[in-house]
Amino acid sequence: MSYKCSRCKRDVELDEYGGVRCPYCGHRVLLKERSRDVKEVSVE
């Protein structure tokens, strides 16, 4: 899963044992990247 550090703006990949911390700057606030796919909802 891809995240972006809110302090240094670098891309961060988390593994299942790593914990939630940026490996570059040590900041603990990571933002989840949103997909660029457009989703359509049908209204009936």
PDB file of C-alpha atoms in Angstrom:
ATOM      1  CA  MET A   1       0.000   0.000   0.000  1.00  0.00           C
ATOM      2  CA  SER A   2       1.332   3.405  -0.955  1.00  0.00           C
ATOM      3  CA  TYR A   3       1.410   6.350   1.452  1.00  0.00           C
ATOM      4  CA  LYS A   4       2.906   9.843   1.372  1.00  0.00           C
ATOM      5  CA  CYS A   5       4.655  11.462   4.340  1.00  0.00           C
ATOM      6  CA  SER A   6       2.928  14.700   5.357  1.00  0.00           C
ATOM      7  CA  ARG A   7       6.230  16.341   6.358  1.00  0.00           C
ATOM      8  CA  CYS A   8       8.769  15.450   3.644  1.00  0.00           C
ATOM      9  CA  LYS A   9       6.197  14.506   0.910  1.00  0.00           C
ATOM     10  CA  ARG A  10       8.105  11.345  -0.058  1.00  0.00           C
ATOM     11  CA  ASP A  11       6.411   8.104  -1.082  1.00  0.00           C
ATOM     12  CA  VAL A  12       6.472   5.460   1.650  1.00  0.00           C
ATOM     13  CA  GLU A  13       5.744   1.741   1.305  1.00  0.00           C
ATOM     14  CA  LEU A  14       4.719   0.055   4.542  1.00  0.00           C
ATOM     15  CA  ASP A  15       5.414  -3.585   5.247  1.00  0.00           C
ATOM     16  CA  GLU A  16       3.351  -5.584   7.735  1.00  0.00           C
ATOM     17  CA  TYR A  17       6.035  -5.504  10.461  1.00  0.00           C
ATOM     18  CA  GLY A  18       7.447  -1.990   9.956  1.00  0.00           C
ATOM     19  CA  GLY A  19       5.191   0.273  11.969  1.00  0.00           C
ATOM     20  CA  VAL A  20       3.779   3.639  10.973  1.00  0.00           C
ATOM     21  CA  ARG A  21       6.723   5.986  10.609  1.00  0.00           C
ATOM     22  CA  CYS A  22       8.422   7.610   7.628  1.00  0.00           C
ATOM     23  CA  PRO A  23      11.812   5.940   7.108  1.00  0.00           C
ATOM     24  CA  TYR A  24      13.266   9.180   5.683  1.00  0.00           C
ATOM     25  CA  CYS A  25      12.361  11.814   8.291  1.00  0.00           C
ATOM     26  CA  GLY A  26      10.779   9.805  11.143  1.00  0.00           C
ATOM     27  CA  HIS A  27       7.429  11.625  10.993  1.00  0.00           C
ATOM     28  CA  ARG A  28       4.420   9.561  12.098  1.00  0.00           C
ATOM     29  CA  VAL A  29       1.676  11.152   9.955  1.00  0.00           C
ATOM     30  CA  LEU A  30       1.263   9.338   6.641  1.00  0.00           C
ATOM     31  CA  LEU A  31      -1.404  10.132   4.067  1.00  0.00           C
ATOM     32  CA  LYS A  32      -3.030   7.358   2.062  1.00  0.00           C
ATOM     33  CA  GLU A  33      -2.787   7.899  -1.676  1.00  0.00           C
ATOM     34  CA  ARG A  34      -6.134   8.085  -3.432  1.00  0.00           C
ATOM     35  CA  SER A  35      -6.705   6.205  -6.655  1.00  0.00           C
ATOM     36  CA  ARG A  36      -7.213   8.255  -9.806  1.00  0.00           C
ATOM     37  CA  ASP A  37     -10.000   5.987 -11.053  1.00  0.00           C
ATOM     38  CA  VAL A  38     -13.383   7.586 -11.600  1.00  0.00           C
ATOM     39  CA  LYS A  39     -16.186   5.544 -10.087  1.00  0.00           C
ATOM     40  CA  GLU A  40     -19.735   5.775 -11.388  1.00  0.00           C
ATOM     41  CA  VAL A  41     -22.791   5.123  -9.264  1.00  0.00           C
ATOM     42  CA  SER A  42     -26.046   4.108 -10.911  1.00  0.00           C
ATOM     43  CA  VAL A  43     -29.160   5.773  -9.486  1.00  0.00           C
ATOM     44  CA  GLU A  44     -32.349   3.801  -9.952  1.00  0.00           C
TER      45      GLU A  44
END
